[in-house]
Amino acid sequence: MPDLGISVLFKGKNLPRLLGGLWAALRISLISVVISFPLGILLGALMTLKNPFVKAAMRIYLEFIRIMPQMVLLFLFYFGTTRAFGWDLTGETASVIVFVLWGTAEMSDLVRGCLISFPAHQYETSEALGLGKAQLYRYIIIPQAVRRLIPLSVNLVTRMIKTTSLILMIGVVEILKVAQQIIEANRTASPNAAFGVYLAVFFLYFIACWPISMLAQYLERKWG
Amino acid sequence: MDWNFIYRNLPLFGKAALLTVKIGMAGIILAILLGLICAVIRHLRIPVLREITSFYIEVSRNTPLLVQLFFLYYGLPKIGVPTDAGICGMAGIAFLGGSYMSETFRSGLESIESVQTESALSLGMNRFEAMCYVVLPQAVSVSVPAFMANIIFLLKETSVFSAISLMDLMFTAKDLIGLYYKTTESLFMLVVFYLLILLPISLLGSLLERRMRYAGFGD
């Protein structure tokens, strides 16, 4: 039975290194989530305004970010803007910028979809009951919106985590890169290590995303 | 902007775009078939098969395509499975897309009330006929918007193909940047070609969505 890389995983510091790589990817997605969610909520609320200029500008931003593959956006920032504006971006910074832009677009779309899904009579009824604008949002809209939004945004977190695997392509050292290094280092000792190591990466990503997906499903059932 | 450079390399990008669309579309068609099968299995609650499909859906939804492709392309040959980059790309898209398509179809199936199946059965159709002639046509039309969104999502995901050395748009752009240092031009073409592929589908999606509202019953 040839070695399929399981022993390579437990050799030396290989497993902790792999986990460190996973953390590098997770950290970037977490930073992006923390920045982009409040921004997305703000933008989403702005998009429900009737102002045509705000609407058009948001629309263009949103459509462009959402139609472009995230990989193209990463390339645009990492290779394009550095060349065009002459500044210096590390892979990490470029990926945080891209994920913030993308996360904000996705989040704002969720928020907008949620806000416009309330039937007009809710607004009218609360007005008829004598609630002010602030009270309308405080007591009627926000409590409902939060319940609808939380499962969706938890899902967005898993999408962000999955998409961070792309940062390998702009040279950030994350879990896949570490896996490549481990495989290369053990090329002669166990030439078949790629199987076990990539399987481990696959499994680790699953372990990172699955509980979050389960949470989203649970919340959706509870509040849906 | 060096327009001459762009003009010279148009055929290269054209070829790459064709490859992206070809492998992407083949993968998407497989994903649709896989998704339909999984959705029907879960809808009909077939024992054993149902557990297998749930497991598959969880695994495929919670791992990135890039990692799936790395495993398929670099991992599998080590246990003696011969792999080809094109087939890997297709299989990756099918594996990832199958679960998304299945969820879409399942929510479509669930939106058809059980009264319809029961009526079809009492009219003398068997389960297969009730599925094929009554439930599926409606379920499919209900899930069209989500379905189009999935297709766009999967086509976007094909951008990771360059990692398994398929000469797609990303690969070509990166190659040209490396060879000639024409960053702006290469990235410009990259964006234009992706827009050329994705924009028509996105527009078609919103058109179909509007059309399909007529299929709704009692709105």
Short mmCIF file of C-alpha atoms in Angstrom, two decimals, chain B residues 19 52 59 63 65 69 80 84 88-89 105 109 129 137 150 162-163 171 194 196-197 204 206:
data_model
loop_
_atom_site.label_atom_id
_atom_site.label_comp_id
_atom_site.label_asym_id
_atom_site.label_seq_id
_atom_site.Cartn_x
_atom_site.Cartn_y
_atom_site.Cartn_z
CA LEU B 19 -13.08 27.21 -23.79
CA ILE B 52 -26.48 9.81 0.23
CA VAL B 59 -20.15 18.38 1.17
CA THR B 63 -16.28 23.44 0.11
CA LEU B 65 -14.59 24.83 -6.10
CA LEU B 69 -10.56 20.96 -8.38
CA GLY B 80 -4.46 5.72 -10.15
CA ASP B 84 -7.62 15.43 -17.84
CA CYS B 88 -11.77 17.79 -14.22
CA GLY B 89 -13.13 21.26 -14.81
CA PHE B 105 -35.49 22.38 -7.96
CA LEU B 109 -41.10 21.04 -6.15
CA GLU B 129 -46.72 10.28 -14.81
CA PRO B 137 -43.37 21.33 -15.50
CA ASN B 150 -27.18 29.45 -10.49
CA SER B 162 -6.62 28.48 -14.59
CA ALA B 163 -5.47 26.79 -11.36
CA PHE B 171 -4.98 32.11 -17.61
CA TYR B 194 -16.41 38.23 -19.03
CA LEU B 196 -19.65 39.50 -23.10
CA ILE B 197 -20.27 36.07 -21.62
CA LEU B 204 -31.95 36.76 -20.42
CA SER B 206 -34.39 39.00 -15.96
#
